[in-house]
Every structure is written in C-alpha cells, then in structure tokens.
Coordinates of C-alpha atoms in Angstrom, one line a residue:
X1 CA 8.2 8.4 -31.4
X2 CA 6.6 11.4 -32.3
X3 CA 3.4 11.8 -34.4
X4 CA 5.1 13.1 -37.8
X5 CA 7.8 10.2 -37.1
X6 CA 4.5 7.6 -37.1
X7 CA 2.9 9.5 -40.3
X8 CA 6.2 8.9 -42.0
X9 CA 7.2 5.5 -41.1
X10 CA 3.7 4.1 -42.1
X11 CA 3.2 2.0 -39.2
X12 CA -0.2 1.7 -38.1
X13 CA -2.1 1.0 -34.6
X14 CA -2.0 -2.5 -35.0
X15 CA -2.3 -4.8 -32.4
X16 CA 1.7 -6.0 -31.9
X17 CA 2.6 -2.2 -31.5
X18 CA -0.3 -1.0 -29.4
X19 CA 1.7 -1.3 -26.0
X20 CA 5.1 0.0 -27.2
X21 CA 2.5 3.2 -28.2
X22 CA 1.2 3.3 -24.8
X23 CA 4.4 3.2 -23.2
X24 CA 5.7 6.5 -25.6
X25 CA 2.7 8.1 -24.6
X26 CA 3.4 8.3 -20.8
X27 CA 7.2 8.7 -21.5
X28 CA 6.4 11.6 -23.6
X29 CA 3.5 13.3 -21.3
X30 CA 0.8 12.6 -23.4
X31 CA -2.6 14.0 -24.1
X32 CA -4.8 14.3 -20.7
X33 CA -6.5 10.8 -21.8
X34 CA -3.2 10.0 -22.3
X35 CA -2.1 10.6 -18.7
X36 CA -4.8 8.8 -17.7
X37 CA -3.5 5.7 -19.2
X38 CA -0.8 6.4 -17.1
X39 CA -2.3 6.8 -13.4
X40 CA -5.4 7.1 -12.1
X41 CA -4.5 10.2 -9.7
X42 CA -4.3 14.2 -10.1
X43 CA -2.5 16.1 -7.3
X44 CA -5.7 18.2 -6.0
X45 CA -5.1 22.0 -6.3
X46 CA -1.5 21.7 -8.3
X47 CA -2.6 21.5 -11.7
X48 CA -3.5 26.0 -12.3
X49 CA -0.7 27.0 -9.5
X50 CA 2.2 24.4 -10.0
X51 CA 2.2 22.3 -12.7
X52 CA 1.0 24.6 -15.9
X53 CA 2.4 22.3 -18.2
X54 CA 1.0 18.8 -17.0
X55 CA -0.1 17.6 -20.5
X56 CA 1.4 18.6 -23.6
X57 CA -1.4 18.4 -26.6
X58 CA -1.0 15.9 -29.4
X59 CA 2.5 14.4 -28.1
X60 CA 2.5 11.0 -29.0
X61 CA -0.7 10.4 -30.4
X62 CA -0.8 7.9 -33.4
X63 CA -2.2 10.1 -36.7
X64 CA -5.6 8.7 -36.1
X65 CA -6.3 10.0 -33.2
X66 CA -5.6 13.7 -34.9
X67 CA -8.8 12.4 -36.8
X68 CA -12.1 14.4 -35.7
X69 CA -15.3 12.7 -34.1
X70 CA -17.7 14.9 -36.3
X71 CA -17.3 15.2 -40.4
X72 CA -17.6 13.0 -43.1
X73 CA -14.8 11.0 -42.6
X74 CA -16.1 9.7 -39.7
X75 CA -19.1 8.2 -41.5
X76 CA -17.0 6.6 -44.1
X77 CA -15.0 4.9 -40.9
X78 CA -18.2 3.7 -39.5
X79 CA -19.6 2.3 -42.5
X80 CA -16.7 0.2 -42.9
X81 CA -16.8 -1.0 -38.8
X82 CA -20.2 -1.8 -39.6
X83 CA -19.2 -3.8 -42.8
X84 CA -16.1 -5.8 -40.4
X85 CA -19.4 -6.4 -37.5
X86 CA -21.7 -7.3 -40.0
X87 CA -19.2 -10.5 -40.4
X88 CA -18.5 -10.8 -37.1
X89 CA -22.4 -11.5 -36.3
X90 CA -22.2 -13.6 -39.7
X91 CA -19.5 -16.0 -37.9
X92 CA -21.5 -16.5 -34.8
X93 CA -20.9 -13.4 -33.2
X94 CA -18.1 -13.8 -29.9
X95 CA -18.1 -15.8 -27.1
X96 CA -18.6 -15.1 -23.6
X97 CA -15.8 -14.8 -21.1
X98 CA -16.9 -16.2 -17.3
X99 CA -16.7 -13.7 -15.2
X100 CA -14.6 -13.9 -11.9
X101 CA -11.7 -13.4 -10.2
X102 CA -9.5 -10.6 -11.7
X103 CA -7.6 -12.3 -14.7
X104 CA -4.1 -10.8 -15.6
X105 CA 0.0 -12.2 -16.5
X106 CA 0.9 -15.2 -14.8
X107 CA -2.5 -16.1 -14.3
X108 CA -3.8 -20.5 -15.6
X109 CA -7.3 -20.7 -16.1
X110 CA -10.0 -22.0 -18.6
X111 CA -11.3 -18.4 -18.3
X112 CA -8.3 -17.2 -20.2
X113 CA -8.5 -19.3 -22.9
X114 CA -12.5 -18.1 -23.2
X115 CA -10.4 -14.5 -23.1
X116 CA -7.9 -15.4 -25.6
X117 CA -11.4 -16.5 -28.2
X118 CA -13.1 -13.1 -27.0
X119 CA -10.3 -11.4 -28.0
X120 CA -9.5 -13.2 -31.1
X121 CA -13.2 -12.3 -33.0
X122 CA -13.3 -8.9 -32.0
X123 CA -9.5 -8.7 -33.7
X124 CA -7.8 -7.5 -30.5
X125 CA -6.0 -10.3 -30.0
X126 CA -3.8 -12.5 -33.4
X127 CA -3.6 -16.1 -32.9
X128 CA -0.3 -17.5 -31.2
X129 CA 1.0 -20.1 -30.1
X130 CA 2.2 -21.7 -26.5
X131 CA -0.2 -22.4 -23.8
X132 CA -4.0 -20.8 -24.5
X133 CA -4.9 -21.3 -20.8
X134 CA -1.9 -19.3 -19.7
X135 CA -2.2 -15.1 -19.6
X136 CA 0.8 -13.9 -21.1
X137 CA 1.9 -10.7 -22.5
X138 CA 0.1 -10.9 -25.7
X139 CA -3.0 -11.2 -23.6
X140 CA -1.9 -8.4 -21.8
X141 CA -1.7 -5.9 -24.6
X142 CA -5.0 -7.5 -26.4
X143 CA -6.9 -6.8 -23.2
X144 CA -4.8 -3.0 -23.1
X145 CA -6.5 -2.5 -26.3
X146 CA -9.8 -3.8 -26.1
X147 CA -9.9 -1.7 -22.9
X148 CA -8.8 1.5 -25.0
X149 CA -11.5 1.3 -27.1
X150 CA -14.0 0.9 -24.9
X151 CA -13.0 3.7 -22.4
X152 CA -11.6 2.0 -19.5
X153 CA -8.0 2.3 -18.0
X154 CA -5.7 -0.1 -20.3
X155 CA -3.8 -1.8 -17.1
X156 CA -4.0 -5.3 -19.4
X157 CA -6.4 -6.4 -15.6
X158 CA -9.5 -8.0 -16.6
X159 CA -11.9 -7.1 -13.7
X160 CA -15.8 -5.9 -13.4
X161 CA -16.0 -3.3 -16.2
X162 CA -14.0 -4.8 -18.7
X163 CA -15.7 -8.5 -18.0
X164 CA -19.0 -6.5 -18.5
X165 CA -17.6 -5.0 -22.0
X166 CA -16.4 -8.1 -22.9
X167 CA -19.7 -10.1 -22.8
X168 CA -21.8 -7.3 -25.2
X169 CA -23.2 -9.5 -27.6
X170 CA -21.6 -8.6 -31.2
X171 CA -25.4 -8.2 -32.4
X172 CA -25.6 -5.0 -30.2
X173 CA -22.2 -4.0 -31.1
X174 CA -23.7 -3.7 -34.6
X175 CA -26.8 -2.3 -33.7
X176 CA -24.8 0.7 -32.0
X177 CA -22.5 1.1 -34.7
X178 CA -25.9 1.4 -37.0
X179 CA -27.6 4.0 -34.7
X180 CA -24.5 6.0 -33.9
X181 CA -24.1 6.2 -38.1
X182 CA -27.6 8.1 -38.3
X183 CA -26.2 10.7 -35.8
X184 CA -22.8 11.2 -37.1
X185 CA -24.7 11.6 -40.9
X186 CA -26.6 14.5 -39.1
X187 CA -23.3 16.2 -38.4
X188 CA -21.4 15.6 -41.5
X189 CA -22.2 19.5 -42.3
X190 CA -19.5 22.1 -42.4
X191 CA -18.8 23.1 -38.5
X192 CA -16.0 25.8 -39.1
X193 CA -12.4 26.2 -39.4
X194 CA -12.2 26.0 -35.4
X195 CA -14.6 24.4 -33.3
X196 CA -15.0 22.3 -29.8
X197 CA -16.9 19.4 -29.9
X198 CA -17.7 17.4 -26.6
X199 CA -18.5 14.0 -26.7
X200 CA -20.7 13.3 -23.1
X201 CA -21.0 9.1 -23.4
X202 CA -16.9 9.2 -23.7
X203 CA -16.3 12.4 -21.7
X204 CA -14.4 13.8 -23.8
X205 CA -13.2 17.2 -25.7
X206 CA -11.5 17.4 -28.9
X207 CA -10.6 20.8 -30.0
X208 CA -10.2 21.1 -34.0
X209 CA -8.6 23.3 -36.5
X210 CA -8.4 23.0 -39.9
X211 CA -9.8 19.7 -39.5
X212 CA -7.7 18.3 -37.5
X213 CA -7.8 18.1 -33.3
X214 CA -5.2 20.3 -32.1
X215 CA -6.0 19.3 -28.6
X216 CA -7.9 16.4 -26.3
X217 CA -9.2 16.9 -23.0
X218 CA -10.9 14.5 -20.4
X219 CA -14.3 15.6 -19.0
X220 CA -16.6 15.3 -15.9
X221 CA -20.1 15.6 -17.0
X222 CA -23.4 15.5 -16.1
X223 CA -25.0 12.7 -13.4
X224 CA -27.3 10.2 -15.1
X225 CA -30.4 12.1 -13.3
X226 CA -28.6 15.4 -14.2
X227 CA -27.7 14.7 -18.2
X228 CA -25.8 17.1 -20.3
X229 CA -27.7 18.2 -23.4
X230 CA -27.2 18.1 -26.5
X231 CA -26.3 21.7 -27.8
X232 CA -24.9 23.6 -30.9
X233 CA -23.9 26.9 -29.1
X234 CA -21.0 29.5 -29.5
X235 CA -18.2 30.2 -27.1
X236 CA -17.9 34.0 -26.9
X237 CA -15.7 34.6 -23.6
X238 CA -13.5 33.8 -21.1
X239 CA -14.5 34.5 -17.5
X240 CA -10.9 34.3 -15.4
X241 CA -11.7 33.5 -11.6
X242 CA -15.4 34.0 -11.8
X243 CA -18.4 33.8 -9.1
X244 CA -20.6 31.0 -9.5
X245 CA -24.3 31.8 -9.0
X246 CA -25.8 28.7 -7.4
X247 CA -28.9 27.4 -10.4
X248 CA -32.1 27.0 -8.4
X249 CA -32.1 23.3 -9.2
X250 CA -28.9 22.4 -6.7
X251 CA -29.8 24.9 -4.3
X252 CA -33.2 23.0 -3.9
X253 CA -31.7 19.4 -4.4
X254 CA -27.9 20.4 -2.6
X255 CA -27.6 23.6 -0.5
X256 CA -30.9 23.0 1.4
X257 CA -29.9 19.2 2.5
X258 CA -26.3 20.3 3.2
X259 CA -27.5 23.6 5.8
X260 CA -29.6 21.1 6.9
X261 CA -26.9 18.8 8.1
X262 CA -24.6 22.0 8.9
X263 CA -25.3 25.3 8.9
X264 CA -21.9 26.4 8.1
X265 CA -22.2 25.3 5.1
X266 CA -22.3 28.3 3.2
X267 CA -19.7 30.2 5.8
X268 CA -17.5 27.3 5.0
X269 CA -17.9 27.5 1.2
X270 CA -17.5 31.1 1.0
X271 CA -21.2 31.3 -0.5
X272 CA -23.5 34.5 -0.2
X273 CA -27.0 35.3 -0.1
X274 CA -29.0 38.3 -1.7
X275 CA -32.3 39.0 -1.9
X276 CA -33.8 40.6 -5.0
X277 CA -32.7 44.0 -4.2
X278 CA -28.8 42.5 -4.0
X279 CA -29.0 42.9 -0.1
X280 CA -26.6 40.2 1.5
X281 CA -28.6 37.9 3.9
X282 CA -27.5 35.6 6.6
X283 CA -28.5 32.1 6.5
X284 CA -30.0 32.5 10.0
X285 CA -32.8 34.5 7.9
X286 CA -33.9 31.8 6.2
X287 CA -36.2 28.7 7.3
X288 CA -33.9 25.5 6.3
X289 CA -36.9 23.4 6.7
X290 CA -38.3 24.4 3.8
X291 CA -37.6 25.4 0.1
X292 CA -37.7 29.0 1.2
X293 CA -33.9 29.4 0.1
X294 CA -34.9 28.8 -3.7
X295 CA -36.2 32.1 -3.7
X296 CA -33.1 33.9 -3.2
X297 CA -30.0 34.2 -5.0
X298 CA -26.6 32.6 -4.1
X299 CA -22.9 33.4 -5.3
X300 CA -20.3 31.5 -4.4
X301 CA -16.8 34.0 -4.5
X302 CA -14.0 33.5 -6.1
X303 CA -10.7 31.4 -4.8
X304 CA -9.6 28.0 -5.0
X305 CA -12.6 26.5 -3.9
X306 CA -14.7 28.0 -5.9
X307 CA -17.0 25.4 -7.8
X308 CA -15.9 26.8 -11.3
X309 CA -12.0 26.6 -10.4
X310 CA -10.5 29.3 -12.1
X311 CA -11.8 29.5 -15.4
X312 CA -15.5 29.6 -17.0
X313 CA -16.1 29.2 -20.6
X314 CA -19.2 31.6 -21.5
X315 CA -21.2 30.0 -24.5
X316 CA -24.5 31.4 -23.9
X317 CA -27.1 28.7 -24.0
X318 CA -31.0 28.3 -23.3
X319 CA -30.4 25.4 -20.9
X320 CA -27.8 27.4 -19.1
X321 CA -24.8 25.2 -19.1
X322 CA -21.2 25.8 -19.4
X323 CA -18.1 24.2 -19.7
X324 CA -15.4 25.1 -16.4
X325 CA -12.2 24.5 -14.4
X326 CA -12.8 22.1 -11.1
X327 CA -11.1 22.1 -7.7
X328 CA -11.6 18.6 -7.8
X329 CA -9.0 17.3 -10.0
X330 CA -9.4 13.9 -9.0
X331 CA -12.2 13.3 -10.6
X332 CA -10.8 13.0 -14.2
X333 CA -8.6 10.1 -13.1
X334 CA -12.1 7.6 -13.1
X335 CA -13.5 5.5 -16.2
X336 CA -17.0 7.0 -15.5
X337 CA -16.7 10.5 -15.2
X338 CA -20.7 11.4 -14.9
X339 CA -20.4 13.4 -11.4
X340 CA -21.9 17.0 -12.9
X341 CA -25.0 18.8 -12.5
X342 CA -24.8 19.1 -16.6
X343 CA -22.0 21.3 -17.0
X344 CA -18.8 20.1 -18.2
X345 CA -15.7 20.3 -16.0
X346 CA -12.7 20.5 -18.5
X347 CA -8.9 18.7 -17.0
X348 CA -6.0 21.1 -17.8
X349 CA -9.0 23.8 -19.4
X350 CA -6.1 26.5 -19.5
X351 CA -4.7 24.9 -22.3
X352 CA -8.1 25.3 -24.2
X353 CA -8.1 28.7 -22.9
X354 CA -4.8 29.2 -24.7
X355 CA -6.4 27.7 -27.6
X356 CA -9.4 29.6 -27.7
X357 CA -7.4 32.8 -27.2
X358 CA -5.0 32.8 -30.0
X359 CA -6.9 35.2 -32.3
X360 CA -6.6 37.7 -29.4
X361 CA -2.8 39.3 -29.7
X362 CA -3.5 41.0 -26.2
X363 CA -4.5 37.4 -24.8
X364 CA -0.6 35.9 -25.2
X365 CA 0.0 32.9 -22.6
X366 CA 2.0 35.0 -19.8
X367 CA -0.7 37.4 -19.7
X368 CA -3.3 34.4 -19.1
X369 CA -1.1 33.2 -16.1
X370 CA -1.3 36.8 -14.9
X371 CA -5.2 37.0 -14.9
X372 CA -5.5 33.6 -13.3
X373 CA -2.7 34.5 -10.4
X374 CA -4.4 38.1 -9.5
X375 CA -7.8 35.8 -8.2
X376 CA -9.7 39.0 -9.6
X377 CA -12.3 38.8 -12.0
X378 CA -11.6 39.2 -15.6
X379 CA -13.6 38.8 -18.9
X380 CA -11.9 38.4 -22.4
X381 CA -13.9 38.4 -25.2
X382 CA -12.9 36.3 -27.9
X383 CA -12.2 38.2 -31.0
X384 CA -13.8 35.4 -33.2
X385 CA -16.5 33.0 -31.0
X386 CA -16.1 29.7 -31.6
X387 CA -18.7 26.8 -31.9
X388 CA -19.2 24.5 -29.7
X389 CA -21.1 20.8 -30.2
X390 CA -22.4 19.0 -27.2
X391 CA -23.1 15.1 -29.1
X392 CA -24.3 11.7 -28.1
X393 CA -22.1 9.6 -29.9
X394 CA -21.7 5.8 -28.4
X395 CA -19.6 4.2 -30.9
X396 CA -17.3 5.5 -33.5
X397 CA -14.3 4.4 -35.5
X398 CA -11.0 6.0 -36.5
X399 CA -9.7 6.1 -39.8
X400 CA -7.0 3.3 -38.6
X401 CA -9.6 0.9 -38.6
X402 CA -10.0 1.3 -34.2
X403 CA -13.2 0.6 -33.1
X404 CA -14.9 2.5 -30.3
X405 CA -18.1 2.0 -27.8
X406 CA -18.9 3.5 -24.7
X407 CA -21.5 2.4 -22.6
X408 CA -25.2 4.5 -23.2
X409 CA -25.5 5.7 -19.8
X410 CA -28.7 8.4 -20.5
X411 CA -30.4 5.5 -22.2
X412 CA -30.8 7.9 -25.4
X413 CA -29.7 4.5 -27.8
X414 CA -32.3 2.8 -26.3
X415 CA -34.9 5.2 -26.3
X416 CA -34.2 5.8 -30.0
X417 CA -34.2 1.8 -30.9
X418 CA -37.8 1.8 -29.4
X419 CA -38.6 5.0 -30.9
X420 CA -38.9 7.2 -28.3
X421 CA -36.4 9.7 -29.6
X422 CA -35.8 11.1 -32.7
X423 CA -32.4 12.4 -34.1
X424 CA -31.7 15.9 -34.1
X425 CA -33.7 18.4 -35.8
X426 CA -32.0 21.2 -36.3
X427 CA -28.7 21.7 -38.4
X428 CA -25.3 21.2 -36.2
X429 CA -24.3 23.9 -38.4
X430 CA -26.8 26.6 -37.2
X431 CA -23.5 27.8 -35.5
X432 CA -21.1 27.4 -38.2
X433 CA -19.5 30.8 -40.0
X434 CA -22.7 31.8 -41.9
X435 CA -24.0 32.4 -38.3
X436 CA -21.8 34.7 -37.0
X437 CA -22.8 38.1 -36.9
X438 CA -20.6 40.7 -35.2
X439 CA -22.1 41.3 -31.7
X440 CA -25.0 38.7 -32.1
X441 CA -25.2 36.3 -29.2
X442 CA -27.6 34.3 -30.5
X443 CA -27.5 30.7 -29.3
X444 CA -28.8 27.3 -31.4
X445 CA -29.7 24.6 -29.5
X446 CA -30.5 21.3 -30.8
X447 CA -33.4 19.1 -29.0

C-alpha cells in the first residue's frame, strides 16, 4: 500500500495493522530505517558503485511518519503522550517483565504472561483471549511495535535490549516526555521551507520541505566520549570525493596508537604528511613515541577507502563537524549506532545529495553519478544553503498517537533533571531565511 493509498483509506498505525505495515515496507524497499527493519546487513562498498537505488524515500511510510521532529505540531503530540503517561503512572505505572532467556512464538512461560501485562499498559498490545502464558503472534507484533518505538530492530525477539526497554519505569517515561517537551518548545520557530534536522539520541536524519520530510536516513554518530553537538548551522556545498584532513584530536588519540602497533599504517591507509610549509613527510621522520605527530598535518586521499567515502557535506561550523559518506556500510545495520568521532556518517547520503541539489539545474542526478565515478575532487555550491539542526531529542510522539524514546546515552536528560544543563540559548532559527545573506558563511551554533 502506498502512502497516499493510507492517507485515503483512513486507516491508522494501530496495533492489529502494525506488522502487515512492516511487511509492505520491506516488500516495497522502504526508507533506510525501513531497510533496517528488514536486515541487519549492508553489502560493504556496493551501496555508491552498484546499487544507487537501494532505498527509495518515503515508499511505504504510514502519513505520520511524513510528520517532522521539529515544529509545533510536535509539541501538540507530546502534550497529549504526556496526558496518555500521566494516567499510565495514575494506574500504577507497568509491570516488570523477568528478564531471561530470549522470549519469542512458540515459546510457554510465566515470563510471557508478565510480557503480555507490559505490553498491555503501555497500549502495544489489546487484550485477547487463548492461553496468556503462550507467545503467539499477537505478542509477536506487540513486541514489533514496542521495539519500533523505542529504536531497536522489530524481529518480535525479546532479548537484552528490548528486556532493558521494557522494565523503564512509566514514572521516567513521563519524566522524559516532560523534559524532551521543553526542548522541542525551543524549536517550535520557523526553520525554513527546506531544512535537515538530525536527531543524535535516535541517529537519525529527516530531510523536510514544505513541512513535510521528503526523505529519512539512518546515522552513525558520535562515540559517548566523542558526542556530537548540538548545532544550528547552514549547509553551503557539496565536496564530491574529498580528502580528509586528519583533526588533531584522532591523530593524538588514533593515528599515534595505530603507527605504534604498525607503521604501515598510514602507507596502508593512503594517508600523507606535511609539515607547515606543505612539504610531504615520511613517517620514518617522526618520533611515534611521542605526540610529536600532532604537530603536523595529515590528509588522507581520495578513493574508496577514504574515511569520508565519497561525499562530504560542507556546513561550516565552530566545532568543526560535518556530516559524510562512510566505507563502512555496515555500521548502519546496528540499534546503537554511536561509533563517530562527532561527525555524522549519513546511509545512502547521495540521495540527500540529490535532495540538496535540486535548486542547482547544472547539478541533475546523472551528472552527480558522473562526479562521484571520475574519483576527482569536485565542489558544488549550493545555489540556496540550507539549514541544518543537530538536536537532543529522547522522546517524541507522532501525530498518530506513536510514542517514541530512545535511550540518553550523553547523559544530557540527566544532567538537565539535576540542573546541570540548561536548554538552548540561542534561537534554532538564527539560521532560518532571515539569515541568509548572499555569500555570508556565517555559522550559529547553539551551546
């Protein structure tokens, strides 16, 4: 079913139809979250060369999900999650589900019927009838969507992660809803006709037009001891197979371990050396055993193994972040996709390329295949820049009533509970249209 059929039949993502949805998803191809739904894998290196077309934006998502993150419907949806967990916590909150061996069909246990009342508060699961010790198929499409909403693989298997989602007490539940509601009321403000926005707890890209998304992308960003920032910046280029200049931080906490364990590292890696005069060093001039190397400069050249892949997306920024193409496309197959040094590694980025292109006549899809085959280094400027939001946003809710958390893995919820953190200062619309001024390259950043 397509996404104007579901508009027009009125159906919504209840919880009888959730896996018949999942299931036109994958036959359909699906957004890239989509895919993931689907399998866990990406075919390393096939994704730029071979397979152009592995996701197809918007096919098969229910209307909702066209719905952006950031505006003020959003609030509005949160307000009335927070009014549903408000009774929740009123009723006694949820029980807790044992946790041990994996629980799926077929499976007898008193575990599942502790499942089936889990599943039953939070409203993933309807009442039915037949065995409640037994894990049947309408457990299996409850747990599919409890695990949807909460970011993990829907494969209807209770294991570790989804046991540990599971037994969140409804009281912190509400609590998040409540915080996350101050963050999104900062960012109800006009963001522009087109924008990205990047959500880091959820990994996540949503590109929107005309408020609506237009596209949805699966991220890899930064480590917990590496965070992505926050940020209100502007996208103003393209960079088609670009060098990457190593940042001082990873040659210090990176390059110097890995020389150190082989020093044909760099030869390997295709990365070069130059002093601050731009003469090319070898390694052999440099003492390994010491931080020496952070003094110098190293560019990694283009090619497939290039850290950027084959695409950078140049939205200059005071914490010097980016968002990029990988070699490593098996990383957006994981739940927890935190592997960066703070940059964002966009799945299928040529697609937001396209996107992002479309006000430049001369930038027409062929000619972007072109500039990615040739392996040279090419810059388009983008006729019109477009914003981009970095947010923290940990639980949300879609206009279909869908509840979404993800787990606070900087620990910014909790340091704001305790007090520790305020909410943004400065306007997420510092980069909306009133800012742009014809060959400006100023960037906003919010703390």
């Amino acid at each position: 079913m397509t996404t104007s059929n579901w508009k027009s039949s009125g159906r919504r993502l209840t919880r009888r139809n959730f896996s018949t949805l999942l299931a036109g998803m994958a036959m359909l191809g699906g957004s890239a979250k989509a895919q993931s739904f689907v399998s866990n894998t990406t075919i390393p290196g096939t994704e730029w060369r071979e397979r152009f077309d592995i996701s197809t934006p918007q096919a098969g998502l229910p209307e909702a999900r066209q719905s952006p993150l950031l505006g003020t419907a959003s609030v509005a949806n949160v307000e009335r999650a927070i009014q549903r967990y408000n009774d929740i916590v009123a009723r006694g909150g949820w029980p807790t589900v044992p946790e041990g061996p994996a629980l799926r069909v077929g499976v007898a246990s008193q575990n599942v019927l502790a499942l089936r009342r889990r599943l039953v508060a939070s409203g993933d699961l309807e009442q039915t009838t037949g065995r409640q010790e037994i894990f049947d198929s309408f457990v299996e499409a409850a747990v599919k969507r409890f695990q949807y909403r909460h970011g993990i693989a829907p494969d209807g298997v209770v294991r570790a992660p989804t046991y540990h989602a599971l037994n969140v007490p409804a009281e912190r539940r509400l609590s998040q809803l409540s915080l996350n509601l101050g963050r999104l009321r900062t960012m109800a403000v006009p963001l522009g006709e087109r924008y990205v926005a990047m959500n880091i707890p959820a990994a996540e890209l949503e590109a929107v037009q005309g408020g609506a998304v237009i596209q949805r992308h699966s991220t890899v960003v930064g480590q917990i001891d590496r965070p992505s920032p926050i940020l209100a910046v502007r996208i103003v280029e393209i960079n088609f197979n670009p060098f990457w200049t190593v940042p001082a931080s990873i040659v210090r906490r990176d390059l110097i371990p890995k020389m150190q364990k082989d020093p044909e590292y760099l030869a390997k890696n295709k990365i070069r050396i130059f002093d601050q005069t731009n003469n090319e060093l070898s390694p052999q001039f440099i003492n390994w055993s010491t931080e020496e190397a952070v003094n110098f400069r190293f560019r990694q050249d283009p090619g497939s193994i290039n850290s950027l892949g084959n695409v950078r997306l140049g939205m200059p920024n005071t914490e010097a972040v980016y968002m990029h193409d990988t070699p490593q496309k098996s990383l957006f197959g994981g739940d927890a996709r935190f592997h960066s040094s703070g940059c964002a590694r966009v799945q299928n980025v040529r697609e937001l390329v396209t996107w992002l292109l479309s006000d430049n006549p001369e930038w027409q899809r062929v000619r972007i295949d072109q500039a990615i085959r040739t392996d040279e280094c090419i810059d388009a400027k983008l006729t019109r820049p477009v914003p981009v939001y970095w947010v923290y946003i940990t639980a949300w809710a879609n206009a279909d009533g869908v509840i979404h958390f993800r787990d606070d893995v900087y620990k910014r919820d909790e340091q704001q509970l305790v007090g520790n953190l305020a909410l943004p200062a400065t306007p997420y619309d510092s980069v909306g249209p009133q800012a742009f001024v014809p060959g400006e390259k100023r960037a906003a950043r919010v703390q």
